[in-house]
Amino acid sequence: GKGGYDHYMLKEIHSQPDALTDTLSGRVNPGDGGVAFESLPDGAFADVEQVRLVACGTSYHASLAGARLLRQAGIPAHAELASEFSLPESADDTLAVAVTQSGETADTLGAVRAAADAGAQTLAVTNVVGSTAARECDDALFIRAGPEIGVAATKTFTSQVATLSLLSRRIAADVGADAPGDAGILDGLDALPGDVRDVTTGDAARAIANRYRGSDAYFFIGRGAAHSVALEGALKFKEITYEHAEGFAAGELKHGPLALVTPDTPVFAIFTGDGDEQTLTNVEEVQSRGAPVVAVAPDGHPAVDVADDHLPIPDTVPTCASLLAAVQLQLLSYHAAELLDRAIDKPRNLAKSVTVQ
Ligand code: F6R
């Protein structure tokens, strides 16, 4: 059942501390920070020279974060939309990672099958044990988020990114890469369930949703670790509110989208400690066109003084801060959709798992 919540989506947003605890449990050696996955033998990735993550929708946004972490750890990696995936005829130096909550998304299965045909090693990162992706790939890594009923992916997004954070460390160790990666990520992940609880027990998102209801459009911007969350914030918002929402790389605004910005288009600017000064410049650009800005940032961050409103997140490393911002934006979308009386758990035209290409 919904456990006392009005919607599965709200229940699932609030279950993220527990889901993340399960995702991470027993996978990090507290002594040396090494990562072990129950289903994967040691050295499983020793021959990998590059990683291609294939996914759709929210799982694609998680993949963008995963690819970024892999590159920071010194591994060539890219996230690609499964429906646009293509690769060279021979890909035997490649690990293709299908990131799919359901494990049944036809586009993602098609991409990972093509990768296998080209000789790539394949890995499913999925929530569903026994799913097609888990069965067909060489290996499977489970995100352990628990069943997700709401059509809008919430807890599976944060658990996917947490899993991919560990996977990037594991691949780096297997191939002997020695780049430092996202410093402090293990401490950040350790604190993440509690930090998420701080966000889900707050009430800022509801007030902001109410303040900006009836706007012409809603824009979300971020760079670095915040970029994928800007895209995800917009996808969640359009999906369940049916309002026009777009996510942009903060630096791209001035290359076109700025033409859309007016006093009736609130801009949610995400600050994760990763290129924040430049994003502040982008905030000033939209404010000078009259747009109200909501800073998604820790208390005391310089953006809070500049912005018109604030959605607070705990102060932590960029990847974890981006997940905390994602949770605030899930709550924002939820409350905006609730004010509009939308069918939150089953938005029009959408299905939980998309089994046609
Ligand atoms: C958005 C959403 C979809 C899915 C996409 C991929 O909230 O849920 O965008 O993320 O259809 O689904 P999976 O992860 O099952 O492959």
Short mmCIF file of C-alpha atoms and ligand atoms in Angstrom, two decimals:
data_model
loop_
_atom_site.label_atom_id
_atom_site.label_comp_id
_atom_site.label_asym_id
_atom_site.label_seq_id
_atom_site.Cartn_x
_atom_site.Cartn_y
_atom_site.Cartn_z
CA GLY A 1 0.00 0.00 0.00
CA LYS A 2 0.83 3.67 0.10
CA GLY A 3 1.83 3.51 3.76
CA GLY A 4 -0.27 6.54 4.76
CA TYR A 5 0.92 8.71 1.86
CA ASP A 6 -1.53 10.12 -0.72
CA HIS A 7 0.50 8.75 -3.61
CA TYR A 8 3.10 6.08 -4.27
CA MET A 9 5.38 8.79 -5.64
CA LEU A 10 5.43 10.61 -2.29
CA LYS A 11 5.97 7.36 -0.43
CA GLU A 12 8.83 6.50 -2.76
CA ILE A 13 10.43 9.94 -2.40
CA HIS A 14 10.34 9.52 1.37
CA SER A 15 11.69 5.97 1.22
CA GLN A 16 14.96 7.13 -0.36
CA PRO A 17 16.98 7.08 2.89
CA ASP A 18 16.12 3.40 3.34
CA ALA A 19 16.54 2.59 -0.36
CA LEU A 20 19.99 4.22 -0.42
CA THR A 21 21.01 2.39 2.74
CA ASP A 22 20.12 -0.90 1.01
CA THR A 23 21.87 0.17 -2.20
CA LEU A 24 25.12 0.85 -0.40
CA SER A 25 24.99 -1.79 2.30
CA GLY A 26 27.97 -4.14 2.49
CA ARG A 27 29.49 -2.90 -0.76
CA VAL A 28 32.27 -0.63 0.53
CA ASN A 29 35.16 -1.92 2.59
CA PRO A 30 35.49 0.62 5.42
CA GLY A 31 39.21 -0.17 5.68
CA ASP A 32 40.54 0.60 2.21
CA GLY A 33 37.48 2.06 0.45
CA GLY A 34 37.46 -0.88 -1.97
CA VAL A 35 34.15 -1.76 -3.59
CA ALA A 36 32.86 -5.33 -3.77
CA PHE A 37 29.65 -6.38 -5.49
CA GLU A 38 28.11 -9.67 -4.44
CA SER A 39 27.30 -10.71 -8.01
CA LEU A 40 30.58 -9.74 -9.67
CA PRO A 41 33.86 -11.64 -9.43
CA ASP A 42 37.05 -9.71 -8.57
CA GLY A 43 38.71 -8.34 -11.67
CA ALA A 44 35.48 -8.60 -13.69
CA PHE A 45 36.37 -5.34 -15.47
CA ALA A 46 40.14 -5.84 -15.79
CA ASP A 47 40.06 -5.77 -19.62
CA VAL A 48 37.81 -2.73 -19.99
CA GLU A 49 39.29 0.21 -21.91
CA GLN A 50 36.15 2.29 -22.31
CA VAL A 51 32.63 2.35 -21.00
CA ARG A 52 29.42 3.19 -22.86
CA LEU A 53 26.32 3.59 -20.70
CA VAL A 54 23.04 3.17 -22.56
CA ALA A 55 19.69 4.17 -21.13
CA CYS A 56 16.47 6.15 -21.59
CA GLY A 57 14.74 8.93 -19.69
CA THR A 58 15.59 9.18 -16.03
CA SER A 59 18.01 6.27 -16.31
CA TYR A 60 19.85 8.24 -19.01
CA HIS A 61 20.21 11.13 -16.58
CA ALA A 62 21.66 8.73 -14.00
CA SER A 63 24.00 7.47 -16.73
CA LEU A 64 25.25 11.00 -17.42
CA ALA A 65 26.28 11.19 -13.76
CA GLY A 66 27.87 7.75 -13.94
CA ALA A 67 29.87 8.57 -17.07
CA ARG A 68 31.14 11.75 -15.47
CA LEU A 69 32.33 9.84 -12.39
CA LEU A 70 34.07 7.26 -14.56
CA ARG A 71 35.88 9.97 -16.52
CA GLN A 72 36.94 11.61 -13.23
CA ALA A 73 38.37 8.23 -12.22
CA GLY A 74 40.42 8.19 -15.44
CA ILE A 75 38.21 5.83 -17.50
CA PRO A 76 37.02 6.95 -20.97
CA ALA A 77 33.22 6.83 -20.65
CA HIS A 78 30.09 8.20 -22.30
CA ALA A 79 26.39 8.03 -21.61
CA GLU A 80 24.17 7.61 -24.63
CA LEU A 81 20.47 7.56 -25.33
CA ALA A 82 19.71 3.92 -26.06
CA SER A 83 17.49 4.83 -29.01
CA GLU A 84 20.39 6.71 -30.66
CA PHE A 85 23.15 4.26 -29.80
CA SER A 86 25.66 3.17 -32.41
CA LEU A 87 29.15 1.73 -32.12
CA PRO A 88 32.00 0.49 -34.25
CA GLU A 89 31.85 -3.04 -35.67
CA SER A 90 34.37 -4.28 -33.18
CA ALA A 91 33.93 -3.20 -29.58
CA ASP A 92 35.85 -5.83 -27.64
CA ASP A 93 37.62 -3.18 -25.53
CA THR A 94 34.26 -1.81 -24.44
CA LEU A 95 32.02 -2.37 -21.44
CA ALA A 96 28.40 -1.58 -22.38
CA VAL A 97 26.31 -0.82 -19.31
CA ALA A 98 22.53 -1.00 -19.65
CA VAL A 99 21.13 1.29 -16.97
CA THR A 100 17.46 0.38 -16.65
CA GLN A 101 15.23 0.37 -13.59
CA SER A 102 12.80 -2.16 -15.04
CA GLY A 103 15.31 -4.14 -17.07
CA GLU A 104 12.63 -4.36 -19.78
CA THR A 105 12.99 -1.14 -21.79
CA ALA A 106 13.07 -2.14 -25.45
CA ASP A 107 15.37 0.67 -26.58
CA THR A 108 17.91 -0.19 -23.90
CA LEU A 109 17.75 -3.91 -24.59
CA GLY A 110 18.24 -3.19 -28.31
CA ALA A 111 21.34 -1.09 -27.62
CA VAL A 112 22.97 -3.57 -25.27
CA ARG A 113 22.24 -6.45 -27.67
CA ALA A 114 23.96 -4.49 -30.46
CA ALA A 115 26.92 -3.92 -28.16
CA ALA A 116 27.13 -7.64 -27.36
CA ASP A 117 27.02 -8.44 -31.10
CA ALA A 118 30.00 -6.11 -31.59
CA GLY A 119 31.95 -8.01 -28.94
CA ALA A 120 31.44 -5.70 -25.97
CA GLN A 121 31.28 -7.01 -22.43
CA THR A 122 27.82 -6.21 -21.06
CA LEU A 123 26.52 -5.29 -17.63
CA ALA A 124 22.95 -4.59 -16.50
CA VAL A 125 22.49 -2.03 -13.73
CA THR A 126 18.88 -2.65 -12.79
CA ASN A 127 16.35 -2.77 -9.99
CA VAL A 128 14.62 -5.95 -11.08
CA VAL A 129 16.16 -9.34 -10.37
CA GLY A 130 15.22 -11.76 -13.14
CA SER A 131 14.52 -8.96 -15.66
CA THR A 132 15.45 -9.40 -19.31
CA ALA A 133 18.46 -7.07 -18.98
CA ALA A 134 19.70 -8.95 -15.91
CA ARG A 135 19.35 -12.29 -17.69
CA GLU A 136 20.81 -11.27 -21.05
CA CYS A 137 23.85 -9.26 -19.97
CA ASP A 138 27.12 -10.94 -19.01
CA ASP A 139 26.71 -9.62 -15.47
CA ALA A 140 24.06 -7.84 -13.43
CA LEU A 141 24.39 -5.29 -10.68
CA PHE A 142 21.24 -4.62 -8.67
CA ILE A 143 20.46 -1.16 -7.35
CA ARG A 144 18.34 -2.62 -4.50
CA ALA A 145 15.89 0.32 -4.36
CA GLY A 146 12.85 -1.90 -3.73
CA PRO A 147 9.76 -1.97 -5.99
CA GLU A 148 8.80 1.37 -7.55
CA ILE A 149 5.09 1.72 -8.34
CA GLY A 150 4.77 5.39 -9.34
CA VAL A 151 5.37 5.90 -13.05
CA ALA A 152 7.78 8.75 -12.27
CA ALA A 153 11.15 7.30 -11.31
CA THR A 154 12.35 8.75 -8.00
CA LYS A 155 14.12 6.41 -5.60
CA THR A 156 15.48 4.37 -8.47
CA PHE A 157 17.26 7.47 -9.84
CA THR A 158 19.13 8.16 -6.61
CA SER A 159 19.92 4.47 -6.13
CA GLN A 160 21.17 4.22 -9.72
CA VAL A 161 23.57 7.13 -9.26
CA ALA A 162 24.77 5.74 -5.91
CA THR A 163 25.36 2.35 -7.55
CA LEU A 164 27.18 3.93 -10.50
CA SER A 165 29.38 5.88 -8.05
CA LEU A 166 30.50 2.59 -6.54
CA LEU A 167 30.81 0.96 -9.95
CA SER A 168 33.13 3.73 -11.16
CA ARG A 169 35.44 3.08 -8.22
CA ARG A 170 35.31 -0.64 -8.82
CA ILE A 171 36.14 -0.34 -12.54
CA ALA A 172 38.95 2.11 -11.77
CA ALA A 173 40.40 -0.39 -9.27
CA ASP A 174 40.07 -3.32 -11.70
CA VAL A 175 41.88 -1.52 -14.52
CA GLY A 176 44.45 0.05 -12.20
CA ALA A 177 43.47 3.66 -12.95
CA ASP A 178 44.90 5.93 -10.33
CA ALA A 179 42.94 9.14 -10.79
CA PRO A 180 41.48 10.35 -7.50
CA GLY A 181 37.90 10.66 -8.76
CA ASP A 182 35.37 12.66 -6.76
CA ALA A 183 37.27 13.26 -3.52
CA GLY A 184 35.27 12.42 -0.44
CA ILE A 185 32.59 10.51 -2.32
CA LEU A 186 32.65 7.58 0.12
CA ASP A 187 32.08 9.88 3.11
CA GLY A 188 29.40 11.66 1.12
CA LEU A 189 27.62 8.41 0.29
CA ASP A 190 27.86 7.31 3.89
CA ALA A 191 26.08 10.48 5.01
CA LEU A 192 23.65 10.48 2.08
CA PRO A 193 20.69 8.61 3.62
CA GLY A 194 20.65 11.03 6.57
CA ASP A 195 21.14 14.03 4.29
CA VAL A 196 18.22 12.88 2.11
CA ARG A 197 16.07 12.63 5.23
CA ASP A 198 16.91 16.26 6.04
CA VAL A 199 15.53 17.21 2.61
CA THR A 200 12.40 15.06 2.72
CA THR A 201 11.40 16.36 6.16
CA GLY A 202 11.63 20.00 5.01
CA ASP A 203 8.70 21.97 3.59
CA ALA A 204 10.41 24.46 1.28
CA ALA A 205 9.47 22.67 -1.96
CA ARG A 206 5.75 22.88 -1.27
CA ALA A 207 5.90 26.63 -0.65
CA ILE A 208 7.94 27.24 -3.80
CA ALA A 209 5.57 25.08 -5.89
CA ASN A 210 2.70 27.22 -4.65
CA ARG A 211 4.50 30.53 -5.21
CA TYR A 212 5.31 29.78 -8.86
CA ARG A 213 2.13 27.98 -9.91
CA GLY A 214 0.67 29.28 -13.15
CA SER A 215 4.03 30.26 -14.67
CA ASP A 216 4.50 30.07 -18.46
CA ALA A 217 7.36 27.58 -18.20
CA TYR A 218 9.87 26.23 -15.69
CA PHE A 219 13.58 26.08 -16.44
CA PHE A 220 16.26 24.12 -14.62
CA ILE A 221 19.97 24.83 -15.00
CA GLY A 222 23.13 23.25 -13.65
CA ARG A 223 26.70 22.46 -14.66
CA GLY A 224 29.07 19.65 -13.78
CA ALA A 225 27.40 17.28 -11.34
CA ALA A 226 24.29 19.48 -11.44
CA HIS A 227 23.76 19.22 -15.21
CA SER A 228 22.16 15.77 -15.21
CA VAL A 229 19.95 16.82 -12.29
CA ALA A 230 18.77 19.92 -14.18
CA LEU A 231 17.64 17.60 -17.00
CA GLU A 232 16.07 15.21 -14.51
CA GLY A 233 14.31 18.01 -12.60
CA ALA A 234 12.71 19.20 -15.83
CA LEU A 235 11.71 15.70 -16.96
CA LYS A 236 10.03 14.98 -13.62
CA PHE A 237 8.26 18.35 -13.69
CA LYS A 238 6.84 18.02 -17.20
CA GLU A 239 5.96 14.37 -16.69
CA ILE A 240 3.65 14.81 -13.72
CA THR A 241 2.50 18.45 -13.94
CA TYR A 242 2.01 18.59 -17.76
CA GLU A 243 3.55 22.07 -17.57
CA HIS A 244 6.32 23.16 -19.92
CA ALA A 245 9.67 22.49 -18.29
CA GLU A 246 13.19 22.33 -19.77
CA GLY A 247 16.57 21.52 -18.33
CA PHE A 248 19.72 23.13 -19.69
CA ALA A 249 23.43 23.04 -19.06
CA ALA A 250 23.87 26.39 -17.30
CA GLY A 251 26.51 27.50 -19.81
CA GLU A 252 24.23 26.77 -22.78
CA LEU A 253 21.53 29.29 -21.82
CA LYS A 254 23.31 32.14 -23.54
CA HIS A 255 23.59 30.08 -26.73
CA GLY A 256 19.86 30.17 -27.45
CA PRO A 257 17.47 29.24 -24.65
CA LEU A 258 17.90 32.68 -23.04
CA ALA A 259 15.45 33.93 -25.68
CA LEU A 260 12.70 32.03 -23.82
CA VAL A 261 13.42 33.65 -20.45
CA THR A 262 10.83 36.18 -19.19
CA PRO A 263 9.43 37.31 -15.81
CA ASP A 264 6.97 34.38 -16.13
CA THR A 265 9.61 31.65 -16.43
CA PRO A 266 11.11 30.81 -13.04
CA VAL A 267 14.63 29.38 -13.29
CA PHE A 268 15.77 26.75 -10.81
CA ALA A 269 19.57 27.00 -10.55
CA ILE A 270 21.36 24.05 -8.95
CA PHE A 271 24.61 24.57 -7.05
CA THR A 272 26.67 21.54 -6.10
CA GLY A 273 30.10 23.08 -5.55
CA ASP A 274 31.13 22.36 -9.12
CA GLY A 275 31.53 25.44 -11.31
CA ASP A 276 29.23 27.46 -9.05
CA GLU A 277 30.82 30.82 -9.88
CA GLN A 278 29.99 30.49 -13.56
CA THR A 279 26.47 29.33 -12.76
CA LEU A 280 26.07 32.47 -10.63
CA THR A 281 26.94 34.52 -13.71
CA ASN A 282 24.21 32.62 -15.60
CA VAL A 283 21.78 33.44 -12.79
CA GLU A 284 22.52 37.13 -13.22
CA GLU A 285 21.86 36.78 -16.96
CA VAL A 286 18.36 35.41 -16.39
CA GLN A 287 17.59 37.86 -13.59
CA SER A 288 18.41 40.77 -15.86
CA ARG A 289 15.63 39.43 -18.17
CA GLY A 290 13.29 39.57 -15.19
CA ALA A 291 13.12 35.85 -14.42
CA PRO A 292 12.80 34.87 -10.77
CA VAL A 293 15.57 32.49 -9.69
CA VAL A 294 15.27 29.71 -7.13
CA ALA A 295 18.69 28.62 -5.90
CA VAL A 296 18.93 24.94 -5.03
CA ALA A 297 21.96 25.26 -2.77
CA PRO A 298 23.24 24.80 0.76
CA ASP A 299 22.37 27.40 3.42
CA GLY A 300 24.92 30.20 3.40
CA HIS A 301 25.91 29.62 -0.24
CA PRO A 302 26.57 32.91 -2.12
CA ALA A 303 23.75 32.02 -4.56
CA VAL A 304 21.19 32.23 -1.76
CA ASP A 305 21.74 35.99 -1.39
CA VAL A 306 21.55 36.62 -5.12
CA ALA A 307 18.50 34.43 -5.83
CA ASP A 308 14.86 35.31 -5.23
CA ASP A 309 14.08 32.04 -3.46
CA HIS A 310 15.87 29.06 -1.98
CA LEU A 311 15.47 25.29 -1.87
CA PRO A 312 18.04 24.17 0.72
CA ILE A 313 20.24 21.09 0.47
CA PRO A 314 22.87 19.84 2.93
CA ASP A 315 26.47 20.80 2.09
CA THR A 316 28.40 17.79 0.73
CA VAL A 317 30.50 16.59 -2.23
CA PRO A 318 29.16 17.46 -5.72
CA THR A 319 27.69 14.07 -6.68
CA CYS A 320 25.85 13.72 -3.38
CA ALA A 321 24.75 17.37 -3.48
CA SER A 322 23.31 16.72 -6.94
CA LEU A 323 21.23 13.84 -5.55
CA LEU A 324 19.97 16.01 -2.71
CA ALA A 325 18.99 18.62 -5.30
CA ALA A 326 17.23 15.87 -7.27
CA VAL A 327 15.19 15.00 -4.18
CA GLN A 328 14.20 18.66 -3.64
CA LEU A 329 13.11 18.82 -7.28
CA GLN A 330 11.13 15.56 -6.95
CA LEU A 331 9.25 17.20 -4.07
CA LEU A 332 8.78 20.39 -6.10
CA SER A 333 7.26 18.43 -8.99
CA TYR A 334 5.10 16.40 -6.66
CA HIS A 335 3.64 19.45 -4.93
CA ALA A 336 3.19 21.35 -8.20
CA ALA A 337 1.30 18.37 -9.65
CA GLU A 338 -0.78 18.03 -6.49
CA LEU A 339 -1.81 21.70 -6.69
CA LEU A 340 -2.91 21.04 -10.29
CA ASP A 341 -4.76 17.87 -9.23
CA ARG A 342 -2.85 15.70 -11.69
CA ALA A 343 -2.85 11.88 -11.80
CA ILE A 344 0.51 11.79 -10.07
CA ASP A 345 1.13 8.05 -9.98
CA LYS A 346 -0.16 7.45 -13.50
CA PRO A 347 0.44 10.52 -15.64
CA ARG A 348 -1.46 10.66 -18.94
CA ASN A 349 0.15 8.98 -21.98
CA LEU A 350 2.93 7.30 -19.98
CA ALA A 351 3.65 3.72 -18.93
CA LYS A 352 5.98 2.46 -16.22
CA SER A 353 7.94 0.33 -18.60
CA VAL A 354 8.26 0.98 -22.32
CA THR A 355 8.58 -2.30 -24.19
CA VAL A 356 8.37 -1.00 -27.76
CA GLN A 357 11.14 0.75 -29.73
C1 F6R B 1 10.73 9.02 -15.91
C2 F6R B 1 10.81 7.61 -16.20
C3 F6R B 1 11.28 7.15 -17.55
C4 F6R B 1 12.19 5.93 -17.40
C5 F6R B 1 12.56 5.37 -18.78
C6 F6R B 1 13.53 4.21 -18.67
O1 F6R B 1 10.28 9.27 -14.62
O2 F6R B 1 10.51 6.81 -15.36
O3 F6R B 1 11.93 8.18 -18.22
O4 F6R B 1 13.33 6.32 -16.70
O5 F6R B 1 11.39 4.93 -19.44
O6 F6R B 1 13.01 3.17 -17.90
P1 F6R B 1 13.94 2.05 -17.31
O7 F6R B 1 14.85 2.66 -16.31
O8 F6R B 1 13.00 1.04 -16.71
O9 F6R B 1 14.72 1.48 -18.47
#
